[in-house]
Every structure is written in structure tokens, then in C-alpha cells.
mmCIF file of C-alpha atoms and ligand atoms in Angstrom:
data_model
loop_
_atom_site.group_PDB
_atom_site.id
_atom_site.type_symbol
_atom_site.label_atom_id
_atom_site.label_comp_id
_atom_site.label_asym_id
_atom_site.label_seq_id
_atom_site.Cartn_x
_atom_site.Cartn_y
_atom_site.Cartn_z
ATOM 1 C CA UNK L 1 50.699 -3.601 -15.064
ATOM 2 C CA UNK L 2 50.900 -2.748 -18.831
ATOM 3 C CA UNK L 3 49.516 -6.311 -19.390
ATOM 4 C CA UNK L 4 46.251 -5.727 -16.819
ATOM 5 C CA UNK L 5 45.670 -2.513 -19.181
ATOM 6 C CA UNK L 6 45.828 -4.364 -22.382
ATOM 7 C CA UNK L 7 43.311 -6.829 -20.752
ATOM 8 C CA UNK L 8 40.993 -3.976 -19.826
ATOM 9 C CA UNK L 9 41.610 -2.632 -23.250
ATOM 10 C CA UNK L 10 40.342 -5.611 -24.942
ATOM 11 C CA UNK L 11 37.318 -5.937 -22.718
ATOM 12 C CA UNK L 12 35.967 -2.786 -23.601
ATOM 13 C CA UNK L 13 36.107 -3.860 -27.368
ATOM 14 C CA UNK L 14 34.620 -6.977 -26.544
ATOM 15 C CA UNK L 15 31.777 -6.305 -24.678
ATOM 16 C CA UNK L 16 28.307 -6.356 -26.708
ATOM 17 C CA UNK L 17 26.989 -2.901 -28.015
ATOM 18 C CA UNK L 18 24.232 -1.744 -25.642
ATOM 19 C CA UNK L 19 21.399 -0.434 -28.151
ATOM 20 C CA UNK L 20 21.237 3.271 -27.009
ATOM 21 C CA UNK L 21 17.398 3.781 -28.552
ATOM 22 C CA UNK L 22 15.705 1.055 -26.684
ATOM 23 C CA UNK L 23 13.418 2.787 -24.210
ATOM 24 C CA UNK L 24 13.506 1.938 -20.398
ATOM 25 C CA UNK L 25 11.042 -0.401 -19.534
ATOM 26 C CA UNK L 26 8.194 0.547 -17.116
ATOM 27 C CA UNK L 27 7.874 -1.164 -13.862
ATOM 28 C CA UNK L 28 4.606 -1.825 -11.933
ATOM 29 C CA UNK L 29 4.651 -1.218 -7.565
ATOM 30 C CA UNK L 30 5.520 -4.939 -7.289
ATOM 31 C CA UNK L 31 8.687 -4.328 -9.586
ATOM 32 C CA UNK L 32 7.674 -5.858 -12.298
ATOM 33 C CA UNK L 33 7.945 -5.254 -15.930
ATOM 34 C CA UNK L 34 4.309 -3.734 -17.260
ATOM 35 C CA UNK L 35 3.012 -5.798 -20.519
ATOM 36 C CA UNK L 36 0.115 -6.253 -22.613
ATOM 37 C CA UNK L 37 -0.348 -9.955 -20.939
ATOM 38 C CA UNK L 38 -2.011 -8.516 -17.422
ATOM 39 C CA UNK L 39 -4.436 -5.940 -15.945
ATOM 40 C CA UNK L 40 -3.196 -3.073 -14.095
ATOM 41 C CA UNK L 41 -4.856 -0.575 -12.045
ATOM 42 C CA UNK L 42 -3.634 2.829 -12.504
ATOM 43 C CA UNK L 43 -3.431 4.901 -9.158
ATOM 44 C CA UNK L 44 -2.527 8.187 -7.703
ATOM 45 C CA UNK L 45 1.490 7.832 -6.897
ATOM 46 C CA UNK L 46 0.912 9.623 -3.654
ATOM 47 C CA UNK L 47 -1.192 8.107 -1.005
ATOM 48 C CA UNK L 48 -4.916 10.006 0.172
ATOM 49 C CA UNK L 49 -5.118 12.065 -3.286
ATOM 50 C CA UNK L 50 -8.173 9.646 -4.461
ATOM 51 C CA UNK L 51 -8.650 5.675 -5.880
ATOM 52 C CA UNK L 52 -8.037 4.918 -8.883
ATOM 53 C CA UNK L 53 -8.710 5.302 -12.172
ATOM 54 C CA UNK L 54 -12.261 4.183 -13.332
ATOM 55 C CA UNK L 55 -14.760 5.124 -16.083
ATOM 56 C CA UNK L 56 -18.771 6.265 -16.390
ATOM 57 C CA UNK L 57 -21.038 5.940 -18.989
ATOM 58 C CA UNK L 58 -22.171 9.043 -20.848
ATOM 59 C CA UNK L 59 -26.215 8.368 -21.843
ATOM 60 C CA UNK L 60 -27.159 5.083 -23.805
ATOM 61 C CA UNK L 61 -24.294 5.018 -26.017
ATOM 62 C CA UNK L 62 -21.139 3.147 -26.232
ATOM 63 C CA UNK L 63 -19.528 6.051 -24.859
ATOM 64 C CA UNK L 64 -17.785 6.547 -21.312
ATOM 65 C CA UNK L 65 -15.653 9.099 -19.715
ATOM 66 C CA UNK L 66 -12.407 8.298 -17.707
ATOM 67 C CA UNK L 67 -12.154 9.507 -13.832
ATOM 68 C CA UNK L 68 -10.922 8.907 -10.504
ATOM 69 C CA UNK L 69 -12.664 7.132 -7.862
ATOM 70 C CA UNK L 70 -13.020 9.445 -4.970
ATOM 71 C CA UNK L 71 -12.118 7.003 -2.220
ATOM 72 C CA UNK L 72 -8.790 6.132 -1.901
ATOM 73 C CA UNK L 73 -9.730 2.469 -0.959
ATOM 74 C CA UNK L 74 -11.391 1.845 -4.750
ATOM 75 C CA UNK L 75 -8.960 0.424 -6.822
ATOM 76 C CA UNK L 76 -10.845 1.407 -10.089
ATOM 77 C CA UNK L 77 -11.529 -0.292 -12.902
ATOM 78 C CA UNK L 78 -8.726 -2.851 -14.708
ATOM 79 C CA UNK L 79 -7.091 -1.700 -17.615
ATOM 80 C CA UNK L 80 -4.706 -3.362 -20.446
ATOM 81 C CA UNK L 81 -1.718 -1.553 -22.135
ATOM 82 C CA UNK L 82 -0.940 -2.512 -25.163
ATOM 83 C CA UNK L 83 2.392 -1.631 -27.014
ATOM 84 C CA UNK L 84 2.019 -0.195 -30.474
ATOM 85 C CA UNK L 85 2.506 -1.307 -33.671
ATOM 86 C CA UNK L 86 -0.248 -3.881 -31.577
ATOM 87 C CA UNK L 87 0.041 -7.692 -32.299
ATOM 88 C CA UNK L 88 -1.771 -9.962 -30.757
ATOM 89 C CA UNK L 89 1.355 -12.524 -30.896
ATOM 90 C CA UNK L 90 3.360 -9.528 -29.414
ATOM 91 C CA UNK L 91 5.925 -9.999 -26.249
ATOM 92 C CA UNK L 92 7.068 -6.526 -26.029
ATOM 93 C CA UNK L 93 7.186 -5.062 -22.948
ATOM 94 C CA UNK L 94 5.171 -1.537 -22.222
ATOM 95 C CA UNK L 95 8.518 1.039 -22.631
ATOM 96 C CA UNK L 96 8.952 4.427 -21.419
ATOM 97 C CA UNK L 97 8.013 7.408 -24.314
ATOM 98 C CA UNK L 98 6.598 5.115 -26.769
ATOM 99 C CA UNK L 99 2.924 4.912 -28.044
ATOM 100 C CA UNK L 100 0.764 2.750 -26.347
ATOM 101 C CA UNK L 101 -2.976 2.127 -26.172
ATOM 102 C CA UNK L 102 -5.109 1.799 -22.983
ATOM 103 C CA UNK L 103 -7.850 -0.253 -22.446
ATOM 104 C CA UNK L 104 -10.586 -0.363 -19.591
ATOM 105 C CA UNK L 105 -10.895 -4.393 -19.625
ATOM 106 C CA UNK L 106 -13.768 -5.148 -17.220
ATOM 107 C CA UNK L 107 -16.003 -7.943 -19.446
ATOM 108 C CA UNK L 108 -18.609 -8.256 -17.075
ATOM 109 C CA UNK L 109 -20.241 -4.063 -17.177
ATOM 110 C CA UNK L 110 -19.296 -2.693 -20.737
ATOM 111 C CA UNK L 111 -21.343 -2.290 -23.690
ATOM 112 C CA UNK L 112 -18.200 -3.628 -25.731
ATOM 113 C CA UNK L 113 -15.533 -6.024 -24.492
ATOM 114 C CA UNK L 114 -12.924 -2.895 -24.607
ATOM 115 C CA UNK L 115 -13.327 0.433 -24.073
ATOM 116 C CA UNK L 116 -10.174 2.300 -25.515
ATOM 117 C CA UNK L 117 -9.091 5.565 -24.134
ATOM 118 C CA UNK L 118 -8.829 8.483 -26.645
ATOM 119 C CA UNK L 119 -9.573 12.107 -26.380
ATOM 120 C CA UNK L 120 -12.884 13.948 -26.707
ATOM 121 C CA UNK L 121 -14.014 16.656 -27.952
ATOM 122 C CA UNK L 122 -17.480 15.765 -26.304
ATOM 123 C CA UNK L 123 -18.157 17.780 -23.290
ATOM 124 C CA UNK L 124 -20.607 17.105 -20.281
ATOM 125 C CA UNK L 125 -23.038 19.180 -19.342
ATOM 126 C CA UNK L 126 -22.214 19.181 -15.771
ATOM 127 C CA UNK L 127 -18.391 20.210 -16.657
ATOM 128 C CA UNK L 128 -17.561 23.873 -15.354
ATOM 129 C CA UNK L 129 -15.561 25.267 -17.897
ATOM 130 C CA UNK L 130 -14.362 23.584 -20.846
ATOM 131 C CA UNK L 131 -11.807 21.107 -20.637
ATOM 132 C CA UNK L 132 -10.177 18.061 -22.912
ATOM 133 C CA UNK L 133 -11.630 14.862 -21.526
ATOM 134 C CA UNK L 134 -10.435 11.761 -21.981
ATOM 135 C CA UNK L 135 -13.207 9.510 -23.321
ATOM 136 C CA UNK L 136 -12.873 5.245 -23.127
ATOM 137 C CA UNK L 137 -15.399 3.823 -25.861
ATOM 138 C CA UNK L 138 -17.460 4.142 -29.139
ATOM 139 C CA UNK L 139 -17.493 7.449 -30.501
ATOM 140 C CA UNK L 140 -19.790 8.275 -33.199
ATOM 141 C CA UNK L 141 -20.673 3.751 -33.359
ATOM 142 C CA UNK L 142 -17.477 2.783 -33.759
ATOM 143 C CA UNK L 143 -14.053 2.303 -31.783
ATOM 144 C CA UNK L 144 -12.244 5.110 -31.686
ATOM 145 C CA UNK L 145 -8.402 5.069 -30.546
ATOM 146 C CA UNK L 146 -6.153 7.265 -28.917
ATOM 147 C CA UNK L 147 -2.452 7.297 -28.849
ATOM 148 C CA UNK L 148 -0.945 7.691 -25.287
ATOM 149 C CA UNK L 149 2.892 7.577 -23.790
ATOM 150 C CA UNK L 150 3.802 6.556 -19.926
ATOM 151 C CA UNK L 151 6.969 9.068 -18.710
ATOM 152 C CA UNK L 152 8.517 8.941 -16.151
ATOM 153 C CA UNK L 153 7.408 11.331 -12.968
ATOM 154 C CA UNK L 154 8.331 12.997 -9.567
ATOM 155 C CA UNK L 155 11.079 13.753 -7.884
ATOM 156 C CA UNK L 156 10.333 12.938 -3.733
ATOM 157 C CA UNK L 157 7.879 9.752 -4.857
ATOM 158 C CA UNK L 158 8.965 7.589 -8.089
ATOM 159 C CA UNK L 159 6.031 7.984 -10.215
ATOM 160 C CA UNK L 160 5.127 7.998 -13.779
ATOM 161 C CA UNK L 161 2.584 10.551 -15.872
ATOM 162 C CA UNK L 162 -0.100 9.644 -18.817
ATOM 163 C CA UNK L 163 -0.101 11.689 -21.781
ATOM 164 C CA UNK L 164 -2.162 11.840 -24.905
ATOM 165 C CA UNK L 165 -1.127 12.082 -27.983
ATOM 166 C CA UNK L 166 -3.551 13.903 -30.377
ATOM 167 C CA UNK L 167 -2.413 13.854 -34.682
ATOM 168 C CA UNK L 168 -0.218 15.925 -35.648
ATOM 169 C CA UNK L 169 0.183 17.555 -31.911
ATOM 170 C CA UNK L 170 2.725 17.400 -29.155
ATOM 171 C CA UNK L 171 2.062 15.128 -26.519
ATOM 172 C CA UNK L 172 -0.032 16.749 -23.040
ATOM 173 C CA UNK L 173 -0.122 15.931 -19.661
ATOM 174 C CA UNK L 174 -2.752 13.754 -18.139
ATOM 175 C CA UNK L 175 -4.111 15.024 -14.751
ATOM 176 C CA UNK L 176 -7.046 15.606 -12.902
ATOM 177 C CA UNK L 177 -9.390 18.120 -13.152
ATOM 178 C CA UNK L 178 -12.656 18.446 -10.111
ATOM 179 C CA UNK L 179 -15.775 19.690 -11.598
ATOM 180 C CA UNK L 180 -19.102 19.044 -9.229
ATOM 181 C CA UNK L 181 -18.945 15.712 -7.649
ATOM 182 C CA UNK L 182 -16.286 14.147 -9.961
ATOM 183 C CA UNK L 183 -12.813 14.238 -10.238
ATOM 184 C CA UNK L 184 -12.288 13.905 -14.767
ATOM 185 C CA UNK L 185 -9.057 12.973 -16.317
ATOM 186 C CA UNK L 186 -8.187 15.459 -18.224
ATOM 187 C CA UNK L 187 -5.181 17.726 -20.998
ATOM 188 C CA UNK L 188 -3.985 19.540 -17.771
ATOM 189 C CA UNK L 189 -0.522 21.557 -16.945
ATOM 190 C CA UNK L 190 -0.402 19.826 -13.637
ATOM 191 C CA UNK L 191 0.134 15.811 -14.273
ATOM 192 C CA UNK L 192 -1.359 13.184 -12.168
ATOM 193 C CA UNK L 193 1.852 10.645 -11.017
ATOM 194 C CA UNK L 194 0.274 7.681 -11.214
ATOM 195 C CA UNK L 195 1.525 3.926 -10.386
ATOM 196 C CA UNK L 196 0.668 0.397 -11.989
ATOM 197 C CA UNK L 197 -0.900 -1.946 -9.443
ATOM 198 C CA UNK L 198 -1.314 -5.618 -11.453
ATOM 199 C CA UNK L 199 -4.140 -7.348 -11.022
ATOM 200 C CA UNK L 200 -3.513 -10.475 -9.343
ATOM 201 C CA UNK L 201 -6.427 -12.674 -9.302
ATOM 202 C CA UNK L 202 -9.307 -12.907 -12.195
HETATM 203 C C1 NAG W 1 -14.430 4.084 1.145
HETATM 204 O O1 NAG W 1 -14.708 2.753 0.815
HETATM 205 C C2 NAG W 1 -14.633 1.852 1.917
HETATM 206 C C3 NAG W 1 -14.795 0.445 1.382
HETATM 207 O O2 NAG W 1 -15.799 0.347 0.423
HETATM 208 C C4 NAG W 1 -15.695 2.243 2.945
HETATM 209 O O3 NAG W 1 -15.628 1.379 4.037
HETATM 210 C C5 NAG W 1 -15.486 3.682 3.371
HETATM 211 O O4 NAG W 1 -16.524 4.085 4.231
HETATM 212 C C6 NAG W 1 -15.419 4.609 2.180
HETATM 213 N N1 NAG W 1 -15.040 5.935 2.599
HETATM 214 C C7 NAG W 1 -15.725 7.014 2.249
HETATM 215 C C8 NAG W 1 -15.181 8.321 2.750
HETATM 216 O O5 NAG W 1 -16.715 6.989 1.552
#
């Protein structure tokens, strides 16, 4: 018995040190690990709350605004994650609390072959109230950039929440906010849970 210790002992000593900082990875509905290598669509976590997650052009400029397709059989529009510090040659998976950027990437209708998400401080004319809106696109002629983090999200459905990360600022909640005939995303107190559907075919 002594000896079946000592074997346990020396087992624990020789198994490999599990890095404690390395994030958990996040998974898309089909299990899969999320990278910067596929599309996704991002959806509502909970079924008949809306489509997707899609994106309208504000005027003639470069600029669009992100929001939620109103019928829950639109996928929206696809989108690439990309893990930051961003390399092109980079294999890293899309982890849990760590900056990211987000992408509409949808060749065939933009103005520019990316339109990254970042926060406004652009309002619309039809918004009631003012809110934050989260913006995809040129701001002012050039590419502007936000800094965003995927958490994890719900208790009775598995789910995950967007947040923005504005300079020098704690991170807010993503979620939906209904002004008119449009559902915006939004700096909310109430999240959206979202899910990552991959795009299969091109
Ligand atoms: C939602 O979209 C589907 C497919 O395009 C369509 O058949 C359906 O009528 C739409 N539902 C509503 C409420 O607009």
C-alpha cells in the first residue's frame, strides 16, 4: 500500500504544469473552437428573440451601424474574429476575456472589404434617446478599430456576451436596444447571450 502511495506521489510531481493564465477557449454551436480562419454568424443564444447580427449603412459614407435582423430566420451578416496582437500568420484560437477585433466580412455589399466594429459616438437621428452604438466602418475616412472581449454568459442556456472595450475604460455589456423599427446593438446593462454559428459554405 505504502508503495501505491509513493507511485501516486511521484505522479503528481511528474505530470506537466498546466499554465493557469491561458484563457478558455470559445466554442462555436457545432463545438468547435472559434478562430480567425472562418466566418461566424453571431446570434441570439435563446431561440425567437430576433436573427442575427447584421449591419446598415449610415448616408454615403463608409460608415455603418451594427443591429439585429428582426426575423429570427436571417442569419445576418458573416463576421471574422480576430485575436489581438493580430497577425496575419497567426493560429491562435479566439479565447475567453481577451481582446479581439470583429469584422463584418461580406465582400460582395461593402464600401471596404472590412468593416470593423468599434464604438460611436455618432448618433442617428431616428434613435429615441441617446445611446452608445456600435458602429462597423470608416469613421471620419479612415478605419477605425474597436477593442472587444467574448465572456462567457447564462445560466439556464450556455451562452456567451460581447463587450466593448473603450481606452482607458472598463469593459460594457453588449445588448440590444429597440428604437423605431430597429433593434441597435448597443453599451447596455442587460447583455445580449449570443452564440457563434460558422459559416459553412462560401
Ligand atoms: C422571415 O423570413 C422568412 C424567410 O425569408 C419568411 O418566409 C418569413 O415570412 C419572414 N417572417 C416575417 C415575420 O417577416
Amino acid at each position: 500500500m505504502n508503495f501505491l502511495l509513493f507511485l501516486l506521489q511521484l505522479l503528481a510531481i511528474s505530470l506537466p504544469c498546466i499554465p493557469r493564465n491561458v484563457a478558455e477557449l470559445v466554442y462555436d454551436t457545432d463545438g468547435k473552437e472559434l478562430t480567425s480562419k472562418h466566418n461566424y454568424y453571431i446570434l441570439p443564444a435563446k431561440r425567437l428573440s430576433g436573427g442575427g447580427l447584421t449591419t446598415i449603412q449610415n448616408g454615403k459614407q463608409c460608415l455603418h451601424f451594427v443591429l439585429q435582423e428582426r426575423n429570427g430566420t436571417n442569419l445576418g451578416t458573416p463576421l471574422r474574429l480576430k485575436p489581438l496582437p493580430w497577425k496575419r500568420s497567426t493560429q491562435e484560437p479566439i479565447r475567453l476575456s481577451s481582446d479581439i477585433w470583429i469584422e463584418f466580412h461580406d465582400l460582395d455589399s461593402f464600401c471596404a472589404t472590412m468593416l470593423d466594429w468599434h464604438l460611436t459616438d455618432r448618433s442617428l437621428e431616428t434613435l429615441l434617446g441617446r445611446r452608445q452604438l456600435l458602429a462597423a466602418g470608416e469613421e471620419w475616412g479612415g478605419r477605425s478599430f474597436g477593442v472587444l472581449r467574448i465572456e462567457k454568459y447564462g445560466a439556464d442556456v450556455m451562452g456567451y456576451k460581447l463587450m466593448v472595450c473603450a481606452k482607458k475604460e472598463a469593459c460594457k455589456d453588449l445588448g440590444v436596444y429597440a428604437s423605431k423599427d430597429k433593434i441597435w446593438l448597443a453599451v447596455t446593462d442587460e447583455p445580449l447571450m449570443v452564440v457563434f454559428v460558422r459559416k459553412t459554405s462560401y
